[in-house]
mmCIF file of C-alpha atoms in Angstrom:
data_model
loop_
_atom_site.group_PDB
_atom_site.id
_atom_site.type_symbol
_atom_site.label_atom_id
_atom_site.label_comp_id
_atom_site.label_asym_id
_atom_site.label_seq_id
_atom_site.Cartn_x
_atom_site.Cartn_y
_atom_site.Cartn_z
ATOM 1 C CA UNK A 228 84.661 121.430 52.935
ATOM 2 C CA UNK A 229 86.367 119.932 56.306
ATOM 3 C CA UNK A 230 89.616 120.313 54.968
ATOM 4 C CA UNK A 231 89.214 123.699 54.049
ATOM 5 C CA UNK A 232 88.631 124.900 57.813
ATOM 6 C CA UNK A 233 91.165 126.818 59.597
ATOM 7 C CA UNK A 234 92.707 124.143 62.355
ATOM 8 C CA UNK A 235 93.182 125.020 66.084
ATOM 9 C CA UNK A 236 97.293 123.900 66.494
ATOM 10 C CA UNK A 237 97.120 121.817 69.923
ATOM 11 C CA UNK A 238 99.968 124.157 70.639
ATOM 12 C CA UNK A 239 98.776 127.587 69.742
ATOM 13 C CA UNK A 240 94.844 126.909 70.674
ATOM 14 C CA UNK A 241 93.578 128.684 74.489
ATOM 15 C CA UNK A 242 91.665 125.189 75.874
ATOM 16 C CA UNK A 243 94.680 123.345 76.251
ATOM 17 C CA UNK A 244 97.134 125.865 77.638
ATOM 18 C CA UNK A 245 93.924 126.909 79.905
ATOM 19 C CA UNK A 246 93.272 123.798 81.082
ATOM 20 C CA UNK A 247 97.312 122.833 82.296
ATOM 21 C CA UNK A 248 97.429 126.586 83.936
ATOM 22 C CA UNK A 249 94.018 125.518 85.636
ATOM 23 C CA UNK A 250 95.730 122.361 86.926
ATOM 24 C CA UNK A 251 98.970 123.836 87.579
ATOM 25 C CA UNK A 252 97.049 126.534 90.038
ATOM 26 C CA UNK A 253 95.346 123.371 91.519
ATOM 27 C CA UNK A 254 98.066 121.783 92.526
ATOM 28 C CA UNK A 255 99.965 124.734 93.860
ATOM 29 C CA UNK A 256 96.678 125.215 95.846
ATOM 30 C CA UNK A 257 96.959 122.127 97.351
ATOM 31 C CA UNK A 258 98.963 121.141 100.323
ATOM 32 C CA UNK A 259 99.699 117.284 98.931
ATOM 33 C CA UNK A 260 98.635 116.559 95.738
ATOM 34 C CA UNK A 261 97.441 113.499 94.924
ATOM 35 C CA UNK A 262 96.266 111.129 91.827
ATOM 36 C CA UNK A 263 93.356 110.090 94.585
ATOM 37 C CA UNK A 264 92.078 113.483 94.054
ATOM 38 C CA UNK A 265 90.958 113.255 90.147
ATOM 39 C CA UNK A 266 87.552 113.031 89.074
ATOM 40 C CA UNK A 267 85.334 112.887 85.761
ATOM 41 C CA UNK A 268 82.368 114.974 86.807
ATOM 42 C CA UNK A 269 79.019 113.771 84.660
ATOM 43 C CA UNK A 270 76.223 116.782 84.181
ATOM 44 C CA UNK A 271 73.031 114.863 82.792
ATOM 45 C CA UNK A 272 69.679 117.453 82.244
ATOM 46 C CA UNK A 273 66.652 116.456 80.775
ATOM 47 C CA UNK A 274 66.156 118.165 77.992
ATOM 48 C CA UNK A 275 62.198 118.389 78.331
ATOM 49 C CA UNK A 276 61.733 119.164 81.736
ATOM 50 C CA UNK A 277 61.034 123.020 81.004
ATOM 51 C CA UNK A 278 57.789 122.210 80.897
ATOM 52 C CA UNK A 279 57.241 119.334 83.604
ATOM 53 C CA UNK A 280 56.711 119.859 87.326
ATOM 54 C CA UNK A 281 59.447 119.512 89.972
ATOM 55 C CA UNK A 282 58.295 115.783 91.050
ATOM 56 C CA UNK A 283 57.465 114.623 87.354
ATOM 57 C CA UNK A 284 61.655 115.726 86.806
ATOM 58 C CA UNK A 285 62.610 113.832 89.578
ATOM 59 C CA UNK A 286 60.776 111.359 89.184
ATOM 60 C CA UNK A 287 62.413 110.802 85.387
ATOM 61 C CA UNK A 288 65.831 111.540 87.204
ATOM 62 C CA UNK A 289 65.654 108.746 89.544
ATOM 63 C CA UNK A 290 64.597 106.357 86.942
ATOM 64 C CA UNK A 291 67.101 107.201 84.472
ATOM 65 C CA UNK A 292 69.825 106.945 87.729
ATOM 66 C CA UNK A 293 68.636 103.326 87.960
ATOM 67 C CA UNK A 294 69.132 102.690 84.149
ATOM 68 C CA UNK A 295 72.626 104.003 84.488
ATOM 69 C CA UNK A 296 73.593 101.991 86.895
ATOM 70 C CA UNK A 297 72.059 99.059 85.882
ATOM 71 C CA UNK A 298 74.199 99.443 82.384
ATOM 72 C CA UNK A 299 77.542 99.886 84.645
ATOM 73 C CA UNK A 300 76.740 97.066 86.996
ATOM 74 C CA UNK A 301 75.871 94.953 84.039
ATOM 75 C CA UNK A 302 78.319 96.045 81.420
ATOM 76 C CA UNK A 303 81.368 97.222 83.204
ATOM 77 C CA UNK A 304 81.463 94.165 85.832
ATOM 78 C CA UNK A 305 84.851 92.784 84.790
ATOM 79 C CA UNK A 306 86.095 96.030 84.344
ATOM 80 C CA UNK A 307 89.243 96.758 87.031
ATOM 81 C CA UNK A 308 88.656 100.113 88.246
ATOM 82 C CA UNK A 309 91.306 101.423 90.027
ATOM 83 C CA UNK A 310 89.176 103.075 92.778
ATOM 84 C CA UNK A 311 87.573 99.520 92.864
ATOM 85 C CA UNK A 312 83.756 99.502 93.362
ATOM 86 C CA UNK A 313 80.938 99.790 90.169
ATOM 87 C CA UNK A 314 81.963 103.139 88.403
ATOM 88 C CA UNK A 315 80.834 106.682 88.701
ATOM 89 C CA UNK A 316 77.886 106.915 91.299
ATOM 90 C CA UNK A 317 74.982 109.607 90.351
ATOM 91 C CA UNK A 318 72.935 111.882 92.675
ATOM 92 C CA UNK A 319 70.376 115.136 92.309
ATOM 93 C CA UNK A 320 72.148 118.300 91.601
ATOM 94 C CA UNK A 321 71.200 121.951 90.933
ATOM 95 C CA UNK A 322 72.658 124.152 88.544
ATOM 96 C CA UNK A 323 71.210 127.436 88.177
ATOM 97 C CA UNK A 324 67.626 126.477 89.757
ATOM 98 C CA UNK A 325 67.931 123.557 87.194
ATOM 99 C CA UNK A 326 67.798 119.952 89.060
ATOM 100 C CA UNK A 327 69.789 117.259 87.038
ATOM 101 C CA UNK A 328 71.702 114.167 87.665
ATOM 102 C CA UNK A 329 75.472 114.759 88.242
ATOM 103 C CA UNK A 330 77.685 111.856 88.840
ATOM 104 C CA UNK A 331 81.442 111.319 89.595
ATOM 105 C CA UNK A 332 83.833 109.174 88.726
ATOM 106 C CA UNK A 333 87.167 108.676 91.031
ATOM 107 C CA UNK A 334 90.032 107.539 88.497
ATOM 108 C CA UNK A 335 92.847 108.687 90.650
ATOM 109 C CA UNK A 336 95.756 107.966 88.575
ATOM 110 C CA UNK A 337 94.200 105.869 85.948
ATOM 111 C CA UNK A 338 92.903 107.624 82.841
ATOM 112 C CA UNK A 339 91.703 104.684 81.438
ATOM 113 C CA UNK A 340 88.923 104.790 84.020
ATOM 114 C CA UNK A 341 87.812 108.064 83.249
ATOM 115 C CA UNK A 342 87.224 107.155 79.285
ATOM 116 C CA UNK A 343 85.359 103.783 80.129
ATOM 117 C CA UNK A 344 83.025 106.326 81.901
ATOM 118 C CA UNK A 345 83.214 108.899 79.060
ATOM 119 C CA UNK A 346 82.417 105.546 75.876
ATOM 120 C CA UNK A 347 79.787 104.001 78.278
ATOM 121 C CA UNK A 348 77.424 106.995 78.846
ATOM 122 C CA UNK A 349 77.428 107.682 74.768
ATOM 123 C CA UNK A 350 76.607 104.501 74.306
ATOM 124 C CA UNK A 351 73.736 104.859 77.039
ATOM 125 C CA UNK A 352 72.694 107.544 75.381
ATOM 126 C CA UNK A 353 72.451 106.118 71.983
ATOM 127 C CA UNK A 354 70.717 103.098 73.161
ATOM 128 C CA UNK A 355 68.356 103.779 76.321
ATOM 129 C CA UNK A 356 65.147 105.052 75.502
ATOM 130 C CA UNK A 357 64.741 107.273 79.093
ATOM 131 C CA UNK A 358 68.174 109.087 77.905
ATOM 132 C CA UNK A 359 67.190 110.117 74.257
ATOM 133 C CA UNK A 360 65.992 113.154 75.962
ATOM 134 C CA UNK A 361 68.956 114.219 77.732
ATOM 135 C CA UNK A 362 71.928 116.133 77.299
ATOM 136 C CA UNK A 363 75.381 115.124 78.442
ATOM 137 C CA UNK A 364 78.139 117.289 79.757
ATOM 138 C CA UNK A 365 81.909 115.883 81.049
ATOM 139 C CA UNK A 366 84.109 117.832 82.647
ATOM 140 C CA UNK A 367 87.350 117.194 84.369
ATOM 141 C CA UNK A 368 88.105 118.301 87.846
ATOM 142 C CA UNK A 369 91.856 118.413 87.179
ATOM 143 C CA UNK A 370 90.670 120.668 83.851
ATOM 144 C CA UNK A 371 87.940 123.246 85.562
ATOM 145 C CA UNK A 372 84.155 123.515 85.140
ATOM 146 C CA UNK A 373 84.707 126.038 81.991
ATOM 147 C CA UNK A 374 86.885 123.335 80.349
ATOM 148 C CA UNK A 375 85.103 120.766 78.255
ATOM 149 C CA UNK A 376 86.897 117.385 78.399
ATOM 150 C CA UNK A 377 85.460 116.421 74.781
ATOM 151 C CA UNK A 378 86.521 119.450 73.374
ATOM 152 C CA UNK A 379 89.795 119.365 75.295
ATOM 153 C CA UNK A 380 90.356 115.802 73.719
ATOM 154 C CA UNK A 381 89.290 116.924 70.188
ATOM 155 C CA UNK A 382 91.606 120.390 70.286
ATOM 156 C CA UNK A 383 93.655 119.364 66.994
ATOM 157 C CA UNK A 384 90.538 119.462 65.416
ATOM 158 C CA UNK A 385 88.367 122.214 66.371
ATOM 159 C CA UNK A 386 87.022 125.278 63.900
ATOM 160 C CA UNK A 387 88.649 127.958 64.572
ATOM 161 C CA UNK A 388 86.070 129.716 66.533
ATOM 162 C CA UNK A 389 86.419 127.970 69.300
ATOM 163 C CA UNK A 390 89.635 129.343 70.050
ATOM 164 C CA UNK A 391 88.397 132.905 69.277
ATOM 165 C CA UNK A 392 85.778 132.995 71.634
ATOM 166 C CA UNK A 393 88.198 130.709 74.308
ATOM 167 C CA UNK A 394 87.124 128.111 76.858
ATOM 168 C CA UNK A 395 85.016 129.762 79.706
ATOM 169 C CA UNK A 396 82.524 130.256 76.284
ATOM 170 C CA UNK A 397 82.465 127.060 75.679
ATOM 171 C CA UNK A 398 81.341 126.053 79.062
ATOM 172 C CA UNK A 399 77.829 125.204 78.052
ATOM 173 C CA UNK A 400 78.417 124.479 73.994
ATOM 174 C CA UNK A 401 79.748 121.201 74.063
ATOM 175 C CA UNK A 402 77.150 118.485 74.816
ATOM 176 C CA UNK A 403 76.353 114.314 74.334
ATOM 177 C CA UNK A 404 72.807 113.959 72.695
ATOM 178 C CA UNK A 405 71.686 111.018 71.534
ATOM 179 C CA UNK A 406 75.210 109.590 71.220
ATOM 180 C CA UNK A 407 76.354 112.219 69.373
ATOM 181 C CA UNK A 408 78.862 115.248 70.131
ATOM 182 C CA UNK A 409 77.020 118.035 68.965
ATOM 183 C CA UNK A 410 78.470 122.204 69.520
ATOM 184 C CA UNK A 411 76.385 125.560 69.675
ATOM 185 C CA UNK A 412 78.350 127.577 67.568
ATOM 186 C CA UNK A 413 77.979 131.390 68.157
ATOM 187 C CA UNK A 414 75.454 133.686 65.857
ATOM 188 C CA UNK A 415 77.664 135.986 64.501
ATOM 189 C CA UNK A 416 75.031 138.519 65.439
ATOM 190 C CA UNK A 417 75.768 142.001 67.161
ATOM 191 C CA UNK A 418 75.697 141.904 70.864
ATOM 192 C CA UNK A 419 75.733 138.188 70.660
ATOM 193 C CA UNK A 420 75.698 137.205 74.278
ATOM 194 C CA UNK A 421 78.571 134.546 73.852
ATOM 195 C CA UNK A 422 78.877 133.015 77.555
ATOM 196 C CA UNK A 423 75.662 130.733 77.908
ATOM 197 C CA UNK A 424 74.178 129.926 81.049
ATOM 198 C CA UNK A 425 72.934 126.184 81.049
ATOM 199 C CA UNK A 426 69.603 126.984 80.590
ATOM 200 C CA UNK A 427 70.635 129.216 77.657
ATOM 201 C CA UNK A 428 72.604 125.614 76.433
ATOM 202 C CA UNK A 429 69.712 123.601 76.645
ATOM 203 C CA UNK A 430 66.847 125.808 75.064
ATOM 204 C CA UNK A 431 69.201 125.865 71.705
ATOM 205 C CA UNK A 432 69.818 122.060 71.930
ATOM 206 C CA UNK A 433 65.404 121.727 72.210
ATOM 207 C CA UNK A 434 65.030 124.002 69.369
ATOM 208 C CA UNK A 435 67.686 122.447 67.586
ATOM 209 C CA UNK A 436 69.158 126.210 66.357
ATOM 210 C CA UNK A 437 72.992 126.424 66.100
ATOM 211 C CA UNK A 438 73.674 122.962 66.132
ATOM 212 C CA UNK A 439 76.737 121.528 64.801
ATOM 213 C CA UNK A 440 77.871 118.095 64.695
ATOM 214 C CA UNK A 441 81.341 117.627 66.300
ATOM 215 C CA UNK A 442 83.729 117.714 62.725
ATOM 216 C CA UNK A 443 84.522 114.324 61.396
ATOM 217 C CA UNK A 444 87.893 114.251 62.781
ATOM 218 C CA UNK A 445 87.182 115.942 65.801
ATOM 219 C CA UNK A 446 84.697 112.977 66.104
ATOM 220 C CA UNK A 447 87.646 110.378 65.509
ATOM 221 C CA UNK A 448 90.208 111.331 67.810
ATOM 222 C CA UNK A 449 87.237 110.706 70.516
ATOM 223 C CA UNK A 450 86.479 107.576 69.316
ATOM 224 C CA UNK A 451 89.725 106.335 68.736
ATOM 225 C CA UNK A 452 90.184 107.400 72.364
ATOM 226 C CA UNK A 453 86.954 105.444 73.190
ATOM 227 C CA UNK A 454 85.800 102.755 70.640
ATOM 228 C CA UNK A 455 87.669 99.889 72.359
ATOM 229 C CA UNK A 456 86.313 100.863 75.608
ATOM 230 C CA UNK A 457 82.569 99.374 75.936
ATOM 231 C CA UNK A 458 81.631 95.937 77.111
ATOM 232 C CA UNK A 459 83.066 94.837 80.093
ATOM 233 C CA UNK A 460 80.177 92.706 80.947
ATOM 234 C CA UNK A 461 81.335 89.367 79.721
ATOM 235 C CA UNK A 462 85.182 88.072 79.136
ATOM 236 C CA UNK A 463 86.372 89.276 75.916
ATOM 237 C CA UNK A 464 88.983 89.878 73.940
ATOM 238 C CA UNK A 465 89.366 93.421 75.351
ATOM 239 C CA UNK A 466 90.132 92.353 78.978
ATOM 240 C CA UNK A 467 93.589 91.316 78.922
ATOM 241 C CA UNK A 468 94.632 94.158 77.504
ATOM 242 C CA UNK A 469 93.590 96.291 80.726
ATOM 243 C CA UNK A 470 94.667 93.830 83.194
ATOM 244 C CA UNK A 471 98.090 91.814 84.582
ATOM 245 C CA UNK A 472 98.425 88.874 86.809
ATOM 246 C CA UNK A 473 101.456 88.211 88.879
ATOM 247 C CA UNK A 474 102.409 86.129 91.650
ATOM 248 C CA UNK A 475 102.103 87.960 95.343
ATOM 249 C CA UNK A 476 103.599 87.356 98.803
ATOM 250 C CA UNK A 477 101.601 88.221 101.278
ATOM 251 C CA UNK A 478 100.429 87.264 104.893
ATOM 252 C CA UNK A 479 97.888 84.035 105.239
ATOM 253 C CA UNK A 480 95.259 86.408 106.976
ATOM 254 C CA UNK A 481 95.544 89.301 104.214
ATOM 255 C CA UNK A 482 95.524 86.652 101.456
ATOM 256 C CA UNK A 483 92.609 85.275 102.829
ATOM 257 C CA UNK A 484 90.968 88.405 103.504
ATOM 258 C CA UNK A 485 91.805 89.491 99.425
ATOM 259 C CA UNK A 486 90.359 86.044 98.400
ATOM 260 C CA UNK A 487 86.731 86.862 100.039
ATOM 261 C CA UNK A 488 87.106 90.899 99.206
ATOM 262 C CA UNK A 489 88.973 91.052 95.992
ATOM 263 C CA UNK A 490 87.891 94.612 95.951
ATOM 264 C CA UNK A 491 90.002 95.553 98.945
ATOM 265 C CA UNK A 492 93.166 94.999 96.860
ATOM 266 C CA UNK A 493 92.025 98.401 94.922
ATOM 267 C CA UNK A 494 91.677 100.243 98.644
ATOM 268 C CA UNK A 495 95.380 98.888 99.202
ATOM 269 C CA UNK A 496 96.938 100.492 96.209
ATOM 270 C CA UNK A 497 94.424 103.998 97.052
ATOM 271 C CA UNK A 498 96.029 104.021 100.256
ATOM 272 C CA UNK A 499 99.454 103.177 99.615
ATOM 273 C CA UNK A 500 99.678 105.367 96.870
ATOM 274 C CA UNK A 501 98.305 108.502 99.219
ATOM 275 C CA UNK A 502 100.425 107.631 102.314
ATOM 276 C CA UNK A 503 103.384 106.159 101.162
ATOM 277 C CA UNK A 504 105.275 109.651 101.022
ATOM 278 C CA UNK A 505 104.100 110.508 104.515
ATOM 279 C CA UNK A 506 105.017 107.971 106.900
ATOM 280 C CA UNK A 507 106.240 104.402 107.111
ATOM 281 C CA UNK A 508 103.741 101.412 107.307
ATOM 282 C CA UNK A 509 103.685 100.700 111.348
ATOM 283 C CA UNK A 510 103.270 97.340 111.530
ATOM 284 C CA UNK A 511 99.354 97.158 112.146
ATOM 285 C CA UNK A 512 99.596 93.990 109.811
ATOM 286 C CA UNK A 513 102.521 91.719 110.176
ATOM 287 C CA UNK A 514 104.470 90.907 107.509
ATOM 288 C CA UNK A 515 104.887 87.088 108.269
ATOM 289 C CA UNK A 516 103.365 83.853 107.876
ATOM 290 C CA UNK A 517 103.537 84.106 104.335
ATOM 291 C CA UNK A 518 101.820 82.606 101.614
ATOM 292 C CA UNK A 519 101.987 82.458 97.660
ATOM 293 C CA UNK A 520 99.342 83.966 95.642
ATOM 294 C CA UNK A 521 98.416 84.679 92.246
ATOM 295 C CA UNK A 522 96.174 87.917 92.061
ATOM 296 C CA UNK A 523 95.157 90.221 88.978
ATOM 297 C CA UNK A 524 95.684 93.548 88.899
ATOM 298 C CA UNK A 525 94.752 96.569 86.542
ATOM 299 C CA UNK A 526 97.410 97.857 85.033
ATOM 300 C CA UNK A 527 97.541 101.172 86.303
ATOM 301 C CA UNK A 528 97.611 99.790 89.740
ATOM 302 C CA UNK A 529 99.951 96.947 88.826
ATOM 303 C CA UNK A 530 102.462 99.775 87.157
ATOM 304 C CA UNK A 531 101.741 101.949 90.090
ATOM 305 C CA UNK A 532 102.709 99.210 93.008
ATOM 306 C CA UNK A 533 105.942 98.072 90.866
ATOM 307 C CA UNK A 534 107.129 101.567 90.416
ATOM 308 C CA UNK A 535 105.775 104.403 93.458
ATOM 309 C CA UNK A 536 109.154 105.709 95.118
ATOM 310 C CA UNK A 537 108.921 107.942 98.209
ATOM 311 C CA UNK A 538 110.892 109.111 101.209
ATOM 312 C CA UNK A 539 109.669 106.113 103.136
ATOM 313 C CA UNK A 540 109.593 103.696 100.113
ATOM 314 C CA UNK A 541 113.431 104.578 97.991
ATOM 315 C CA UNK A 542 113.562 101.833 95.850
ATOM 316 C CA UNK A 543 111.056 100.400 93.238
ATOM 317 C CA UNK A 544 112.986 96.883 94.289
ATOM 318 C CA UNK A 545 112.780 94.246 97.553
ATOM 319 C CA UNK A 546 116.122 95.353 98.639
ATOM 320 C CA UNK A 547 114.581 97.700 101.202
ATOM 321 C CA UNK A 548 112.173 96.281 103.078
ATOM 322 C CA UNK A 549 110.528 98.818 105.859
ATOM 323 C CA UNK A 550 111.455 98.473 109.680
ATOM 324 C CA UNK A 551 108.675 97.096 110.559
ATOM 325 C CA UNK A 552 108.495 94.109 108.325
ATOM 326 C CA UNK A 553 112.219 93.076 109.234
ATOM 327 C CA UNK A 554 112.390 89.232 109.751
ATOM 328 C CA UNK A 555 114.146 86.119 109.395
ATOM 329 C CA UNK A 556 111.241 85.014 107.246
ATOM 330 C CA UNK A 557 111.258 87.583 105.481
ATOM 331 C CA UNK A 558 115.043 87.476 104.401
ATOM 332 C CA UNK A 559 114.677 83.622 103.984
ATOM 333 C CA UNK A 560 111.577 84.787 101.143
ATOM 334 C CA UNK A 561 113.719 87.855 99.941
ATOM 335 C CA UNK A 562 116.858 84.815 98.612
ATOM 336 C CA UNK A 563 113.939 82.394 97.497
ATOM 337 C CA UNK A 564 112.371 84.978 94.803
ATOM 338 C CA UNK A 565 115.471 85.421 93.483
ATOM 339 C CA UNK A 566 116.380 81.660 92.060
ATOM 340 C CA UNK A 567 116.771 81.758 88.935
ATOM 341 C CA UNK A 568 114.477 78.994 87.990
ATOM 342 C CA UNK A 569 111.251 80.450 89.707
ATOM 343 C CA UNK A 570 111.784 84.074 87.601
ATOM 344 C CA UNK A 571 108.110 84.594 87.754
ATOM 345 C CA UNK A 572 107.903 85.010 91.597
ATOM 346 C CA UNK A 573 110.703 88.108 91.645
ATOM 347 C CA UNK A 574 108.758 90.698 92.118
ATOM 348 C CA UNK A 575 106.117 88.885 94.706
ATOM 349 C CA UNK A 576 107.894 90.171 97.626
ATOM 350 C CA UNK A 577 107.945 93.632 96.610
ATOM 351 C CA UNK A 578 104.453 93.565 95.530
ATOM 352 C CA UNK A 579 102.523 91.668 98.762
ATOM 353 C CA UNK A 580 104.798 94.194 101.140
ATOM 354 C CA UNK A 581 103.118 97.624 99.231
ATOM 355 C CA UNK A 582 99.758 95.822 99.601
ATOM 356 C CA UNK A 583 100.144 94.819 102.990
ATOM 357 C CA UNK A 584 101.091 98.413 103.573
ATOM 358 C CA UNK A 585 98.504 99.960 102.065
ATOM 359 C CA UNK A 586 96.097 98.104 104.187
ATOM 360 C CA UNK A 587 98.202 98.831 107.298
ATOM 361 C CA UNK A 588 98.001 102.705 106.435
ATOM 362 C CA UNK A 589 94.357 102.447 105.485
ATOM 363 C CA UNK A 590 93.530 100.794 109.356
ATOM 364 C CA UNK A 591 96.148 103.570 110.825
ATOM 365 C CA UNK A 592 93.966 106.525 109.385
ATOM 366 C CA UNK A 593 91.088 104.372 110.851
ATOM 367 C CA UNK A 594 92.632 104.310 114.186
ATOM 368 C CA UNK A 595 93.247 108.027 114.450
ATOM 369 C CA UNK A 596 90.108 109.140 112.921
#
């Protein structure tokens, strides 16, 4: 019976040529774009609070916050996000005179992040007892509130009336109950009112009317996008695959400082990836005294140190080293991780001066702020 459904063509179908003219309008919007400025945006409503006072709902609210971030803390500890920090943080929202949880989660330009959010909330959902009652919504601020990242992800494999009645109706269709991906599909009646308003959303999902279960494949390519992506609490199997370790020059005091704050290492690559096409590092952290160090990176941020070019920062090599970290030293370090017989340390150099710069632009903005 699936495979007799007319398929939405990634291609042909309205949410993803929507969603990249909604971007594209974004960034022509925006002065300097940057990969700081993407976010996962988390909607969670209680699906019985119709019928509960104001403090009883936040009351639930602020104990189901707690659980979440409990299960990130917990679960996600080893995980490298490239923001650094726990994972998405939560606060009270209102939508429509409807108080909910809405959370956010700062990926910048790793993806990766963004889908660790995405697998660990459905498998909150499926296993907490306080969020069996809730309905999920993500939403990507790259994509637009009207674009639904599941259904986004799943476009290959939607029915086809989800491209007939296009994206901004979907708004409020898609949700995450219970672990599963569930859709309102329209009526079919006369005068159907087709653009829901969230309340409109959540009375069908409490009466259970219209429901559909996301299609089996449409269910797939999520979980293929997702499945490998939960349990980050422990060291397993999973980890290396997400993270790289290499060998780093940097300053003693900076070492030192990454030692006790590992943490800061994902504010350096934040802040060198936002400032590195407007201005130079100026020299607020020397570049000398230098030390070997072995530090672990994600891979996003390892790919995104190695490769970055900019105005101020022309080659993706050592050979240009910025004005203000011009030294003997530094020359005398430049030959030494080039021997041949220590292969492993070439690209230290190159990596500890973008760090060291991102910290340097990080206490600049400090400085002028």
């Amino acid at each position: 019976q699936i495979n007799s459904l007319p398929v939405l063509k990634m291609e042909d179908g309205s949410l993803l040529k929507e969603a990249l003219l909604e971007v594209e309008k974004i960034r022509e919007n925006s002065e300097c774009y940057s990969g700081l400025e993407n976010k996962l945006v988390i909607d969670i409503f209680l699906l019985n609070q119709k019928h509960q006072d104001r403090l009883e709902c936040f009351q639930k609210l602020v104990h189901i916050s707690e659980e979440i971030n409990i299960y990130f803390s917990n679960e996600t500890s080893l995980y490298p996000w490239f923001s650094g920090g726990d994972g998405p943080t939560f606060g009270f929202h209102v939508t429509d005179g409807i108080p909910h949880l809405r959370g956010y989660c700062w990926y910048g330009s790793s993806v990766t992040d963004e889908w660790v959010t995405v697998a660990s909330l459905i498998e909150i959902s499926r296993k907490q007892q306080s969020l069996k009652y809730c309905a999920i919504k993500f939403w990507d601020s790259d994509d637009g509130e009207e674009m639904s990242l599941l259904l986004i992800e799943s476009a290959m494999f939607l029915p086809q009336w989800v491209n007939e009645i296009g994206p901004v109706a979907c708004k409020h269709r898609c949700w995450v109950v219970r672990g599963d991906i569930l859709i309102i599909r329209p009526t079919r009646q006369k005068n159907e009112k087709l653009n829901l308003s969230v309340e409109e959303g959540l009375q069908y999902l409490r009466e259970s009317k219209g429901i559909d279960y996301l299609f089996s494949d449409a269910q797939k390519a999520i979980c293929k996008r997702i499945d490998h992506l939960v349990g980050f609490g422990e060291e397993t199997k999973k980890l290396p695959n997400l993270v790289h370790r290499a060998a780093v020059l940097l300053p003693r005091n900076v070492a030192y400082l990454l030692e006790k704050i590992p943490s800061l290492c994902h504010c350096a690559v934040s802040a060198f990836e936002q400032y590195s096409f407007i201005r130079p590092p100026q020299g607020n952290i020397e570049f000398h005294d230098l030390v070997w160090t072995n530090h672990q990176f994600g891979r996003t941020s390892y790919a995104l140190l190695r490769t970055l070019t900019s105005k101020f920062w022309p080659s993706n090599e050592d050979d240009h080293i910025p004005f203000a970290y011009k030294s003997v030293e530094v020359n005398r370090m430049k030959r030494l991780c080039h021997v041949e017989t220590t292969s492993h340390l070439k690209n230290a150099m190159h990596l500890g001066m973008r760090i060291t710069a991102g910290l340097d632009y990080l206490l600049t903005e400090l400085r002028s702020s």
